[in-house]
Structures are given as C-alpha cells and as structure tokens.
Coordinates of C-alpha atoms in Angstrom, one line a residue:
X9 CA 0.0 0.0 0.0
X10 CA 1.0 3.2 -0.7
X11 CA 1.7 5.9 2.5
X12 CA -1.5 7.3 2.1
X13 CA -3.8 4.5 1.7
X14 CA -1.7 3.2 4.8
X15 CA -2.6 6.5 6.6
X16 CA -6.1 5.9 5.5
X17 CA -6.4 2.5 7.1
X18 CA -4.3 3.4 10.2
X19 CA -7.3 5.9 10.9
X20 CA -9.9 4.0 9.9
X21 CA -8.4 1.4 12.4
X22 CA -8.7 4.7 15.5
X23 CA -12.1 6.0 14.4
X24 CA -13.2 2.0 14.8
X25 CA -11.6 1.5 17.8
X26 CA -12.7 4.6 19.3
X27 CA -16.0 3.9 18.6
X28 CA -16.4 -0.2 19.4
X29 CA -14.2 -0.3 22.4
X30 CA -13.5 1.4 25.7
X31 CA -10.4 2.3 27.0
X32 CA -8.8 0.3 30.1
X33 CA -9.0 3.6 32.0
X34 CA -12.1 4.1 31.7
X35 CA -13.3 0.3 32.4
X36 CA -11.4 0.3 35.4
X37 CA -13.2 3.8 36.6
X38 CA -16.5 2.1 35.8
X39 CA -16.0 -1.0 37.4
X40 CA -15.4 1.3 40.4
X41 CA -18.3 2.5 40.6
X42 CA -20.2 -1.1 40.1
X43 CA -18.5 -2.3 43.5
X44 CA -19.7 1.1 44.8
X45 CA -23.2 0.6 44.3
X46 CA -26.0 -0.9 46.2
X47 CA -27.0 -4.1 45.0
X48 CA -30.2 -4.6 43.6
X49 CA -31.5 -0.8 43.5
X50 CA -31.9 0.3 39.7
X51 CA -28.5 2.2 40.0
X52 CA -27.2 -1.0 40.4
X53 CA -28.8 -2.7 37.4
X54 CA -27.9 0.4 35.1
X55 CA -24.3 -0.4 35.6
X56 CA -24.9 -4.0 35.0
X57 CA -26.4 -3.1 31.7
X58 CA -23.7 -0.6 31.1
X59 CA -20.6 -3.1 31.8
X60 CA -22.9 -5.9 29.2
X61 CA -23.1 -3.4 26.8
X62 CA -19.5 -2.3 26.9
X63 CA -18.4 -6.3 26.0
X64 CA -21.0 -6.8 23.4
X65 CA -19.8 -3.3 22.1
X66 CA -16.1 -4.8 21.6
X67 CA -17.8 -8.3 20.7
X68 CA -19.9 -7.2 17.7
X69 CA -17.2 -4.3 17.1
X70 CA -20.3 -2.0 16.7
X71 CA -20.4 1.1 18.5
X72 CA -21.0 1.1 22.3
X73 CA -23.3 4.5 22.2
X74 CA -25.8 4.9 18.8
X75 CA -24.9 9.0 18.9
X76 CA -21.6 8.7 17.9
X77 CA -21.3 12.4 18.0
X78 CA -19.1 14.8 16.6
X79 CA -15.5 13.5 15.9
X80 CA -13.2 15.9 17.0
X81 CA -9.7 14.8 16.2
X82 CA -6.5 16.8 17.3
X83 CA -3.3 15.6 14.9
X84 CA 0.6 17.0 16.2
X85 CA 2.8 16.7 13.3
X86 CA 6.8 17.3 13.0
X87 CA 8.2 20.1 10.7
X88 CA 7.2 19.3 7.3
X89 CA 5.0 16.8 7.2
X90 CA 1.8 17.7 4.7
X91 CA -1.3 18.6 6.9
X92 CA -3.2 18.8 4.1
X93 CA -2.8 14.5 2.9
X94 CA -3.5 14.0 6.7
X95 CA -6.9 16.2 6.7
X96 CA -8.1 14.6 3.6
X97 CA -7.0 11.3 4.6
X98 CA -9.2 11.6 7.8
X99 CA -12.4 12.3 6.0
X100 CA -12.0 9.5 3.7
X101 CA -11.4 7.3 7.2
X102 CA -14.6 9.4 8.3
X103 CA -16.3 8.5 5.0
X104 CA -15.5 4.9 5.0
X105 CA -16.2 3.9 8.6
X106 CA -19.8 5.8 8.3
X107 CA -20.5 3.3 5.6
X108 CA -19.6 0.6 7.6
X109 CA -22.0 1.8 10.2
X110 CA -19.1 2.4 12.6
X111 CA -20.3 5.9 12.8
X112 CA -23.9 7.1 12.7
X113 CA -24.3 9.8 10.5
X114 CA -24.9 13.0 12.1
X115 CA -23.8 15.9 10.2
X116 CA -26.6 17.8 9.4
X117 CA -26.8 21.6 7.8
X118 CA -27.7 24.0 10.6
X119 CA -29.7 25.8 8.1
X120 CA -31.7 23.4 5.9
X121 CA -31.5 20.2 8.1
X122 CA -30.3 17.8 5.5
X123 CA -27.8 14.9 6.4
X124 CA -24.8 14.6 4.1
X125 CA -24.9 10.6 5.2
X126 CA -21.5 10.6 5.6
X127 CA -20.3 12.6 8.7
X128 CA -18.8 15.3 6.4
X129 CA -19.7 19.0 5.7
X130 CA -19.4 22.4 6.6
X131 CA -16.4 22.2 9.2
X132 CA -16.8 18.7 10.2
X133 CA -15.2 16.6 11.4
X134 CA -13.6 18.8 13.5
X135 CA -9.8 18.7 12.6
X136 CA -7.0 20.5 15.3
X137 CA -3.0 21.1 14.1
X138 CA -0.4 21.5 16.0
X139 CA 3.1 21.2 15.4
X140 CA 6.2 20.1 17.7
X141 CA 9.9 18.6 17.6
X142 CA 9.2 15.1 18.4
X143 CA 9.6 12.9 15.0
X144 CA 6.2 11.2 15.0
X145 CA 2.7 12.4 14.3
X146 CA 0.3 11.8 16.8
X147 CA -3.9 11.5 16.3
X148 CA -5.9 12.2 19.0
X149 CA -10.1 11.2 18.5
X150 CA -13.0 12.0 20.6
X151 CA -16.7 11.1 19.6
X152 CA -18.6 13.2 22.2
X153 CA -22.4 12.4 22.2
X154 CA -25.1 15.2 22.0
X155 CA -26.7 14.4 25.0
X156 CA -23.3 15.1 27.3
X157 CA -22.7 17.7 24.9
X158 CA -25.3 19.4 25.7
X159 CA -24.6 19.8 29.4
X160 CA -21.8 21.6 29.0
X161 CA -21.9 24.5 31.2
X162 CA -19.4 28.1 31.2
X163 CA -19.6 30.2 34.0
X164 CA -18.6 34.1 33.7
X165 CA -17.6 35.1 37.1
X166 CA -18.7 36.5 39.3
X167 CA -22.1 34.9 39.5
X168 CA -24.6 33.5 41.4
X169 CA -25.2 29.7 41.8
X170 CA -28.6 28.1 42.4
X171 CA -28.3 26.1 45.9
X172 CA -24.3 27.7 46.3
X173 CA -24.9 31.3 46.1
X174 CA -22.1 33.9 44.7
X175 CA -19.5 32.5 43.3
X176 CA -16.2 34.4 43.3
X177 CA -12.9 35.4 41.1
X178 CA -11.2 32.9 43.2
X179 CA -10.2 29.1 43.6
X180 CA -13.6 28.7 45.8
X181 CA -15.4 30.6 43.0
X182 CA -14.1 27.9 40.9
X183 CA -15.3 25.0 43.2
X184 CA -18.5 26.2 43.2
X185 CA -19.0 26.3 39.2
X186 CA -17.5 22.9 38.9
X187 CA -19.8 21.4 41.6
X188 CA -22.8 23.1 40.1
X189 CA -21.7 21.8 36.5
X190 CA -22.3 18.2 37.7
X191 CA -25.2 18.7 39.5
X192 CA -27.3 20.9 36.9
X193 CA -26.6 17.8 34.4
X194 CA -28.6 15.1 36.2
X195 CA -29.0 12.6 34.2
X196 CA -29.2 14.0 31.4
X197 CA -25.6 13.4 30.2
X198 CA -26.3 9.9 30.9
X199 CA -24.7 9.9 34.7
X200 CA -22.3 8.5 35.7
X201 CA -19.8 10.5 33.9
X202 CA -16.5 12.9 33.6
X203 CA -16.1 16.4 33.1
X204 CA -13.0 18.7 32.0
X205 CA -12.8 21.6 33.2
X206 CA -11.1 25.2 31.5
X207 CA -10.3 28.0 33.3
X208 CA -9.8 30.9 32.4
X209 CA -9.4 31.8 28.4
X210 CA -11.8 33.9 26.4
X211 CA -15.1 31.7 25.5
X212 CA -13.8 29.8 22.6
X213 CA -10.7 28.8 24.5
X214 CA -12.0 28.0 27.7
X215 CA -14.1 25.0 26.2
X216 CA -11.2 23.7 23.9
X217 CA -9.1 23.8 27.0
X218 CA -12.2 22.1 29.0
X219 CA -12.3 19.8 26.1
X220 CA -8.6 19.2 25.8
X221 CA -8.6 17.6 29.6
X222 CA -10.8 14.6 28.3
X223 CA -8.0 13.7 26.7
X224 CA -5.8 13.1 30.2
X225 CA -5.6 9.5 31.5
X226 CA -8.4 9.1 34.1
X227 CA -6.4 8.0 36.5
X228 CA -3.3 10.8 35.9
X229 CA -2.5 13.6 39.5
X230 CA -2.7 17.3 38.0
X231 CA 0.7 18.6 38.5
X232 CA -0.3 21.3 40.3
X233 CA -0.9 20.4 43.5
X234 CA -4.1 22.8 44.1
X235 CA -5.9 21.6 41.3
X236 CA -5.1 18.1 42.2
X237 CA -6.4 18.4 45.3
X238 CA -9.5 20.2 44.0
X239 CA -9.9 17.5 41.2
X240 CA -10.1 15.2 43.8
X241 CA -12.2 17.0 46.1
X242 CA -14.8 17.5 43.3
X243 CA -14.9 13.8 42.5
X244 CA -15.9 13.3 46.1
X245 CA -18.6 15.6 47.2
X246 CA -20.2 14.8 43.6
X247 CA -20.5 11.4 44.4
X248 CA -22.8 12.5 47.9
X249 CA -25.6 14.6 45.7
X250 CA -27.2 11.3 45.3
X251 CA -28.1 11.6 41.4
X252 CA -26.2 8.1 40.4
X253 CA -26.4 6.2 37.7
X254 CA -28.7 7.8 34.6
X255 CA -30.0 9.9 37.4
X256 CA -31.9 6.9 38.9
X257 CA -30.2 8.2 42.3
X258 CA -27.4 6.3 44.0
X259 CA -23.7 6.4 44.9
X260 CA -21.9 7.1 41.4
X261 CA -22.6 10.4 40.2
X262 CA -19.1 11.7 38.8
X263 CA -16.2 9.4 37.6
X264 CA -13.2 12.0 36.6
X265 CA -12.8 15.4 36.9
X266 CA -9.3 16.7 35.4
X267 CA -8.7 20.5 35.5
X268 CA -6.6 23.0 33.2
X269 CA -5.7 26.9 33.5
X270 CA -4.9 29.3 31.2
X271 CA -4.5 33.3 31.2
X272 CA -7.2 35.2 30.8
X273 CA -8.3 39.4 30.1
X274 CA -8.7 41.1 32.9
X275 CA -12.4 42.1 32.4
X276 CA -13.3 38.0 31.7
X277 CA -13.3 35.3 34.2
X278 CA -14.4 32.3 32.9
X279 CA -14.8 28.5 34.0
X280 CA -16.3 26.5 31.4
X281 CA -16.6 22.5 32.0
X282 CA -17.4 19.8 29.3
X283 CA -19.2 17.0 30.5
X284 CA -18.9 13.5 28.6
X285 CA -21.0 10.8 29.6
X286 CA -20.1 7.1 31.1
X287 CA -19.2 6.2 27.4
X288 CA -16.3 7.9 27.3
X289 CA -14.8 7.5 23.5
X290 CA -11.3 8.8 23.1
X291 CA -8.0 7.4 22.0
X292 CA -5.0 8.2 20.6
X293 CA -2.5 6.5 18.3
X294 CA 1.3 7.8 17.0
X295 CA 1.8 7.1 13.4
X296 CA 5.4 6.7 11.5
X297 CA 4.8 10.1 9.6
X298 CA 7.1 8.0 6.5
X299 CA 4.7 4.7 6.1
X300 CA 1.6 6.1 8.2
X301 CA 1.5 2.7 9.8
X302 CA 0.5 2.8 13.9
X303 CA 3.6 2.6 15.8
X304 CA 1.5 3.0 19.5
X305 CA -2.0 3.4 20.9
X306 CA -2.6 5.0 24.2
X307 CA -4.5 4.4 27.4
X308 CA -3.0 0.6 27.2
X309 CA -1.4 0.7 30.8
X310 CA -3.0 -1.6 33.1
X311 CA -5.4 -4.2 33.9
X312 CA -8.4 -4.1 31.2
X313 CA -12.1 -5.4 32.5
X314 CA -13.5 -7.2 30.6
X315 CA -17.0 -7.5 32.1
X316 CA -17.7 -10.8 30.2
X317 CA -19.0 -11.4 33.4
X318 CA -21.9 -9.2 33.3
X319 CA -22.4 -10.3 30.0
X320 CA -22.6 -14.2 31.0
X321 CA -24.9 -13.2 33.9
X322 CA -27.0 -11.0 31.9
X323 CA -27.3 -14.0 29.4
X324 CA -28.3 -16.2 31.7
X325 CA -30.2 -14.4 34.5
X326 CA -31.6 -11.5 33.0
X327 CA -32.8 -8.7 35.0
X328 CA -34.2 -10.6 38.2
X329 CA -33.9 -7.2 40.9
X330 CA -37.5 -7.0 40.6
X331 CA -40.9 -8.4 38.9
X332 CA -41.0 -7.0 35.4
X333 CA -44.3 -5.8 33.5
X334 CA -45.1 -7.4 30.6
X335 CA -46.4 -5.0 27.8
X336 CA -47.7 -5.2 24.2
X337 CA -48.8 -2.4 21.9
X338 CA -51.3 -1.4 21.4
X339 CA -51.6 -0.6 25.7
X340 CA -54.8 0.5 27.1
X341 CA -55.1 3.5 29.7
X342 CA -55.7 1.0 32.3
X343 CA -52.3 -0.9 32.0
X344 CA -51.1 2.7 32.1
X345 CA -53.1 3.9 35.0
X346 CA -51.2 0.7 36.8
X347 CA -48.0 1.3 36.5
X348 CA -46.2 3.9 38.8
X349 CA -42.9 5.2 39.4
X350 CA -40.0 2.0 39.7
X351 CA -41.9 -0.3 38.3
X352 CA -39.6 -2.6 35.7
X353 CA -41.7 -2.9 32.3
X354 CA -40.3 -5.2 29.4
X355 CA -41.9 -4.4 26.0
X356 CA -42.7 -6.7 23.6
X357 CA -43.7 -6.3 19.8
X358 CA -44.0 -2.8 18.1
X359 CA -42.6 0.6 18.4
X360 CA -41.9 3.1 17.0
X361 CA -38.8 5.6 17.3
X362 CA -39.3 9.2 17.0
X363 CA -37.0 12.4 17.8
X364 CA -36.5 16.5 17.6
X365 CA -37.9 16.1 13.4
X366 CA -40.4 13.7 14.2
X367 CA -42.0 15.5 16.6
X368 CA -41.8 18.7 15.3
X369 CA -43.1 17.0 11.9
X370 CA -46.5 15.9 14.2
X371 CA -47.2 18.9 15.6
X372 CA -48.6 20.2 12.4
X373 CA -48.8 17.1 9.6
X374 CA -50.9 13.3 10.7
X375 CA -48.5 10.8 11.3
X376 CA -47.6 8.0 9.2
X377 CA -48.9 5.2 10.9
X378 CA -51.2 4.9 13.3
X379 CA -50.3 5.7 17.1
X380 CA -53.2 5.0 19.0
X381 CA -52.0 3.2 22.4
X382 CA -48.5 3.1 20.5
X383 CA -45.1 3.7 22.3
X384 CA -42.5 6.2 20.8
X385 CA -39.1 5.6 21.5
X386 CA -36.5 8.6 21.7
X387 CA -34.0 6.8 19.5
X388 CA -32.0 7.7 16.9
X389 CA -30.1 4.5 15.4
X390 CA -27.5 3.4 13.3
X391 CA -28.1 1.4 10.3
X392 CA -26.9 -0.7 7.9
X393 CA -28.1 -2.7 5.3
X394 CA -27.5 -6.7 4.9
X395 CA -27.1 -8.7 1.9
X396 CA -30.1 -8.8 0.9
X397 CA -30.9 -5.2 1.5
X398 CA -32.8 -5.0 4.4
X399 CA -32.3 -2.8 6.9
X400 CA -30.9 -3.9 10.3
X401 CA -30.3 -2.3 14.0
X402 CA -26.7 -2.2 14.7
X403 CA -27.1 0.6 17.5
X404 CA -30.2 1.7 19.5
X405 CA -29.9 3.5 22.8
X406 CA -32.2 6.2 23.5
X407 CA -31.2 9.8 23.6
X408 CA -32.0 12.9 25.9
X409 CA -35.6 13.6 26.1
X410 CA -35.8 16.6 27.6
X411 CA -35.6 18.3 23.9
X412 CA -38.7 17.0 23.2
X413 CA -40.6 19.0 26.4
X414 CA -42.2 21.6 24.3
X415 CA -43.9 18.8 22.4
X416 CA -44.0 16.1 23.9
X417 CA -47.7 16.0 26.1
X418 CA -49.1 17.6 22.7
X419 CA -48.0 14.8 21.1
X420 CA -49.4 12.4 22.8
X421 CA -52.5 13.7 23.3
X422 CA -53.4 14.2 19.3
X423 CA -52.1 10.6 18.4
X424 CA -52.8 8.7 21.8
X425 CA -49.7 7.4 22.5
X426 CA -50.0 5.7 26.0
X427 CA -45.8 5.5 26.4
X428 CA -42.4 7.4 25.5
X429 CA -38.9 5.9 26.4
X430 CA -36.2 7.8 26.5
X431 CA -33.3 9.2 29.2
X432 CA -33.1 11.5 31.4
X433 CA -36.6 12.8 32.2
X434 CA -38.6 15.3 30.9
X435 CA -40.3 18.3 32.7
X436 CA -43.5 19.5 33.9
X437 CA -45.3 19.9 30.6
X438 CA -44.9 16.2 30.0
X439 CA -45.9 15.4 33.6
X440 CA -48.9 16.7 33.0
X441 CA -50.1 15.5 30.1
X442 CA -49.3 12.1 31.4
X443 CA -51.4 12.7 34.2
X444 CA -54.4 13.8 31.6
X445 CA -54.1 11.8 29.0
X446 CA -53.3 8.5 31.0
X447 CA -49.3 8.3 29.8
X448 CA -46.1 6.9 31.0
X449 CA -42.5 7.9 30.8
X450 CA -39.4 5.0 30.4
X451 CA -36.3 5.7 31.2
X452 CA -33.8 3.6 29.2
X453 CA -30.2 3.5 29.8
X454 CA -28.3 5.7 28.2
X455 CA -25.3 4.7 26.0
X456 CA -26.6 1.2 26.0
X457 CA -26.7 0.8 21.9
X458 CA -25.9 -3.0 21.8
X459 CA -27.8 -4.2 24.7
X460 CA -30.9 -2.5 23.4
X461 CA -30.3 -3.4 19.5
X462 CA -29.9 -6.9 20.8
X463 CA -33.9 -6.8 21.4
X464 CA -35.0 -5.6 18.0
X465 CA -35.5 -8.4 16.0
X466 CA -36.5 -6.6 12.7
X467 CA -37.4 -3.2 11.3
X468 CA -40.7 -3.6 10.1
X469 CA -41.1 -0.2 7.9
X470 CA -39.5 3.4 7.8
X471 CA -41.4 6.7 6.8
X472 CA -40.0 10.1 6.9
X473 CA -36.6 8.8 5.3
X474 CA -36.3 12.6 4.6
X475 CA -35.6 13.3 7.3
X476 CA -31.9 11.4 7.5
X477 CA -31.2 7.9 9.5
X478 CA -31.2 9.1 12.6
X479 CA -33.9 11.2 12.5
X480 CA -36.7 9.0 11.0
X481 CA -39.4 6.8 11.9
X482 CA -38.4 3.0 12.2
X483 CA -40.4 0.9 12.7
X484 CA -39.5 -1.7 15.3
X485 CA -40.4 -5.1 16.1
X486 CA -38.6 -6.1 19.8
X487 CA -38.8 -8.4 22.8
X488 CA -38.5 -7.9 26.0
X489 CA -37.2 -4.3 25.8
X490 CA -36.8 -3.0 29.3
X491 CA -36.6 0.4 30.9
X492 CA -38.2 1.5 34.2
X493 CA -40.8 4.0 35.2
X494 CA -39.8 7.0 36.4
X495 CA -42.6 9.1 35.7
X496 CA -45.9 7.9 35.5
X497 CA -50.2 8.8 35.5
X498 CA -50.6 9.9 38.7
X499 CA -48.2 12.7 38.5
X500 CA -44.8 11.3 40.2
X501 CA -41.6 12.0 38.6
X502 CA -38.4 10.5 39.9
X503 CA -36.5 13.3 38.0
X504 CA -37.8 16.3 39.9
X505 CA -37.2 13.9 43.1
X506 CA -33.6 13.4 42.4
X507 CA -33.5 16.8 40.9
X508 CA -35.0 18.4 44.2
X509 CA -32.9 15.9 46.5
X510 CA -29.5 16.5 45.3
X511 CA -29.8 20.2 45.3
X512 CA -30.3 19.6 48.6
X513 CA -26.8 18.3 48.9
X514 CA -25.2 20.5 46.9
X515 CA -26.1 23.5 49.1
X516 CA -24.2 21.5 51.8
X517 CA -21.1 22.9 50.1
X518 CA -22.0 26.5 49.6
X519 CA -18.7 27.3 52.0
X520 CA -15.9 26.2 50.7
X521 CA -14.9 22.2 53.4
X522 CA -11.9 21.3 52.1

C-alpha cells in the first residue's frame, strides 16, 4: 500500500476503535463504581447493563453509544509533514467507517436540516494542528455524544449559583462552578460521567481547553498540586448529591474530573466544563509520519475489564432485581393507569422511534402510521443494510428527552400514544399531560446501543426517510425491551425527586470544606 492509503487504514483502524471499544481507564473507573453501588437498587442494574453493553460493544465491534457524536480529532505533526494528505485522509477514514456503520451519520446543515450521510460538511469533522519537535505524528479522536454535549456549562464570574450562592474570582469561585456543572446535568448526560474543566481563556478557549482535559488519562494527578487536590475534592462531594447512575439516584454520580488553566483578560473570568457521559470514547494512536503505519496506541497501561461477566450473567439471568411488566402495543389506559414510578416494564412487539424532526413533523402534519395506544421511542439508530438489502439495528440507545418538552404532552395527546422511552426525564409539561391523557415515561439506559439493538428483531417499515437515519421513523419489532418507570399517571416523577434531592446536597457545600 502506498503511504496514504496506509494512513487511510491506520485511521480507519482509530475511528473503529474509538467507537467499538472502551479504553482500560475508563473500564477500570466504571467497574469502580459497580463495587460502589448498592446491590439490587436500579443504579445498580444500570451499571450492569452498562458493563454488558460495553463487552457486546467490543464483541460485535459495533459502536457502544448509537450518537456517535461529533468526531473531533487533534493531529501534532513534526516540521514538514503535509497537513493537508493528513486532513483529507481523515475524511476518507470518516467516510468509509460511516458506511460501515461504525459511525452514525450526524452531520446535518444547521440551516436546511439535511444529512450529508456521511459525517462530512461544513467544518466537520472537527480537525486541530499543532506542530512540535518530536519525530512522530500523533492523532488524538474524541466522539462526544449530544446528550453530554449538551450539558456543558461556562460560567462568567462572578455569578450566582442556584443552591451555592455567589461564586467568586477565586479558587472557591471555581469550586462552586464545577460542583454546580455536575449537578445541573442530572441525568441528562447519561450519569455517571466525567467532566474537563477550563479556566480561564476567552469563551472559545476556555471549552477547547475544557475539552482538551478529556484527553488526560483518568487515572493521571494534576501537576499542580491545588488543582489536584481540588480534582479530587470534586470527584468526592459529587458522588454524595445522590443523582447516580442515569440519574436513577445512588452512589456514582461523577467518575473524573481533570482541570486546566490558562490566562485570561482582565475584564473576563471564565470557568467552562465539558461534561462526557459514562461512554467515554477517546483514544490516541502515534503514526510513523514515513509509512503512516500505527507505531502506538494510548490508554494501554493496566489491567483491562473485561465485564464478560456481566455479559454471562445477563445472558443467563436477566434482570431478576424486581418483577417485570409485561407490555404489548397497542396498551390500554388501564395498564397505564397501573403502573407507577419504579416499576420494571419489558416491552414486547411494536414501536416506533421518533426524535426533535419527528416530533416537530407531528405537531402540524398526521403521522404515518397509526399511534393510537403506540409507544414512541427517543431513539436515533444506526443502520446498515444486509445482503439482501434490508435494513438492520446495529445501534439503538435512546437519547435525551428533555428536547422534546415543548412537544411532547401535545404529542401524545393528538395521536394517543399511552408511552415514551427515553433518558433522562422530561419536565413539567410532559408530567402533565401524562397525568391527563393517562401516559407513561421510560427511562432507558443511556449509551446502551448494543444491549438495546440486541432486542430488535426486525425493522418492520420506515417513513419520513427525509428526514436522515437518525432522524426518521423506524419501525421496530422487539422483545423484552426493558426500561423503568420513572414518571408515571398519577403525577410522580423521579427526576424532579432526584433533581429536588441533590440540590439539597449540593447547598451542603455553599462554604468552601476542604
């Protein structure tokens, strides 16, 4: 092969890998917080499904999250090597493992809301140069899902914190962002997860230093020795707010928290934090810059879990923490009216999934099919096609739900849908309309693309193909799909619970303890 079609495969190889299989850091941080959890409470069997998902994830080398996000790659090259071959040869890799359903495709155009299909367009993927003396070229990938994406969080200082008060121009100014970062995402960033953390900068700088700091070994000590204690501080009191797992509540809120510092303008004083979720997708690899061949990956230090253990168990066990509800579209208002908050439902036969097009698409147009005692799942897949050109499910976790709130009860009510899964709550809007209509919310767990395509046993149909892969309506034929109540009829949410709970707990820290 010729250097660049080396190149081309070398990256192809990172963006796979990136994708399909954790790193050992982060495993290691995960299984931490499995022997930190109560047995048996639904924290605990979200991190069963987790560690399941991550070994069918590197089993089926599909990837472990459907929302592959937006691959941001940072590339140091010595003097004189081309940065052009190296750009181009990244969105060929970008191309090529897209088509291999490696990748979902999500780049859209922000202003007429096509999908290219292919992960490429109008500044994507994100591509960073640097230059430096050593003699190698290093690649650096990060696929950072929407729903953790869109919990980041950037503070201007001074400010006032809701449960912490004013926060400062100071180190305990700082504290009080970074605590209030992890608690304002819930579990919406699909809990338990890691945040980076930039201060100072302008507003641009501060998050691609935040951002940069996912890129630190989990397990690394800041070398300064205030903002390692303070990372270590952070990861602490987080883990007493009692948000958990997916929000579900529980003792592992917040895995990592690595800190950098730069200079800033006098008149600005920012802290701006990235949040990634549990499914933490970044590696690195150095590459001879004269063949283009791998020479070294990173994050290979140290014991790797497996969790084929999980995955044996779950095999043979199945979810046994509680009785599980049996249900079958279409579901009457009655089976609705039964179910409350906790209970364990497993769904069997149809449904359908439907995001932010789909339901803005309903608010104004009929729908496709027929959703009368239907269940719409917040779920934006990736796809491929077999042999004989049918479509199959090679990733299907749910994503954030709360962008759906403004029409979401509205929804429901025009088509009589009876159920919605999804992560992370929604809000009072929803609640309601549950309450009216005779509705039910299902939380599934986040990030869990494999154990949740392993359920679908056919697509059925898709309509609205316009609107791109991710962003259509499949059709889905499943068995036992669970998830787990966590708002229901009668007007209970577990999300404002946890929501008004940890607050609670976070105002324990409004002066600075440590």
């Amino acid at each position: 092969m010729t250097y660049l079609e080396t190149l081309e495969k070398s990256l192809y190889d990172l963006v796979t890998e990136t994708s399909t299989n954790l790193p050992k850091d982060v495993r290691r941080a995960i299984k931490k917080a499995k022997e930190s959890e109560n047995a048996g409470t639904r924290a605990a069997m979200s991190l069963d499904t987790i560690a399941n998902n991550i070994a069918m994830a590197e089993d089926n080398v599909s990837p472990i999250c459907q929302d592959t996000g937006l691959p941001t790659f940072k590339v140091y090259t010595p003097v004189g090597v081309n940065q052009i071959e190296i750009k181009a040869a990244i969105k060929n890799a970008i191309g090529a493992t897209t088509a291999d359903a490696k990748l979902r495709p999500n780049s859209v155009d922000s202003l007429t809301g096509e999908n290219s299909g292919n992960n490429l367009g109008e500044g994507l993927p994100v591509i960073k140069f640097e230059q430096w003396e050593n003699d190698y070229i290093t690649i650096k990938l990060i696929l950072k899902g929407g729903g953790c994406e869109n919990k980041n969080i950037q503070y201007s200082l001074p400010a006032e914190l809701e449960g912490l008060g004013r926060a400062g121009r100071d180190l305990d100014g700082i504290r009080k962002c970074i605590l209030h970062s992890v608690w304002q995402a819930q579990g919406q960033g699909c809990s338990a997860g890691f945040i980076g953390v930039g201060i100072g900068g302008d507003r641009s700088s501060g998050y691609d230093l935040a951002k940069e700091q996912l890129f630190r070994s989990v397990e690394d000590v800041n070398p300064n020795p205030e903002l390692a204690q303070l990372e270590q501080y952070i990861v602490e009191k987080s883990n007493t707010f009692g948000v958990g797992t997916m929000g579900f509540g529980g003792e592992a809120t917040l895995l990592g928290c690595k800190i950098g510092v730069m200079h800033r303008i006098p008149a600005s004083f920012y802290v701006s934090v990235a949040y990634n979720c549990w499914a933490y997708r970044r590696m690195a690899v150095d590459i001879d810059p004269a063949t283009g061949e791998i020479i070294k990956w990173h994050y290979q230090d140290g014991e790797k879990i497996t969790f084929k253990e999980d995955q044996i168990q779950a095999e043979t066990t199945g979810d046994t923490s509680k009785e599980i509800v049996q249900l079958t579209a279409p579901i009457s208002e009655e089976q609705i009216r039964s179910l409350k908050v906790g209970d364990v439902v497993a769904i069997t036969g149809r449904m359908y999934t439907g995001r932010d097009a789909i339901h803005h698409h309903l608010m104004s147009h009929d729908a496709p099919v027929d959703l009368n005692g239907q269940v719409i799942y917040h779920c934006g897949p990736v796809m491929a096609k077999d042999a004989e050109g049918n479509w199959t499910v090679k990733a299907a976790g749910p994503t954030t739900s709360i962008r759906e709130e403004p029409y979401q009860g509205d929804i429901m009510k025009k088509f009589g849908i009876r159920a919605v899964i999804g992560k992370g709550g929604m809000g009072p809007k929803t609640l309601k309309a549950l309450n009216e209509h005779g509705g039910v919310y299902l939380n599934a767990i986040g990030g869990a693309a494999q154990y949740y395509a392993d359920c679908i046993k056919g697509v059925d149909g898709v309509d609205l193909m316009e609107f791109g892969i991710p962003e259509a309506m499949w059709h889905l034929n499943v068995e036992g799909f669970t998830a787990v109540v966590t708002m229901d009829s009668h007007g209970n949410s577990l999300h404002a619970d946890v929501e008004k709970s940890s607050l609670e707990k976070l105002s324990l820290y409004a002066e600075r303890v440590y």
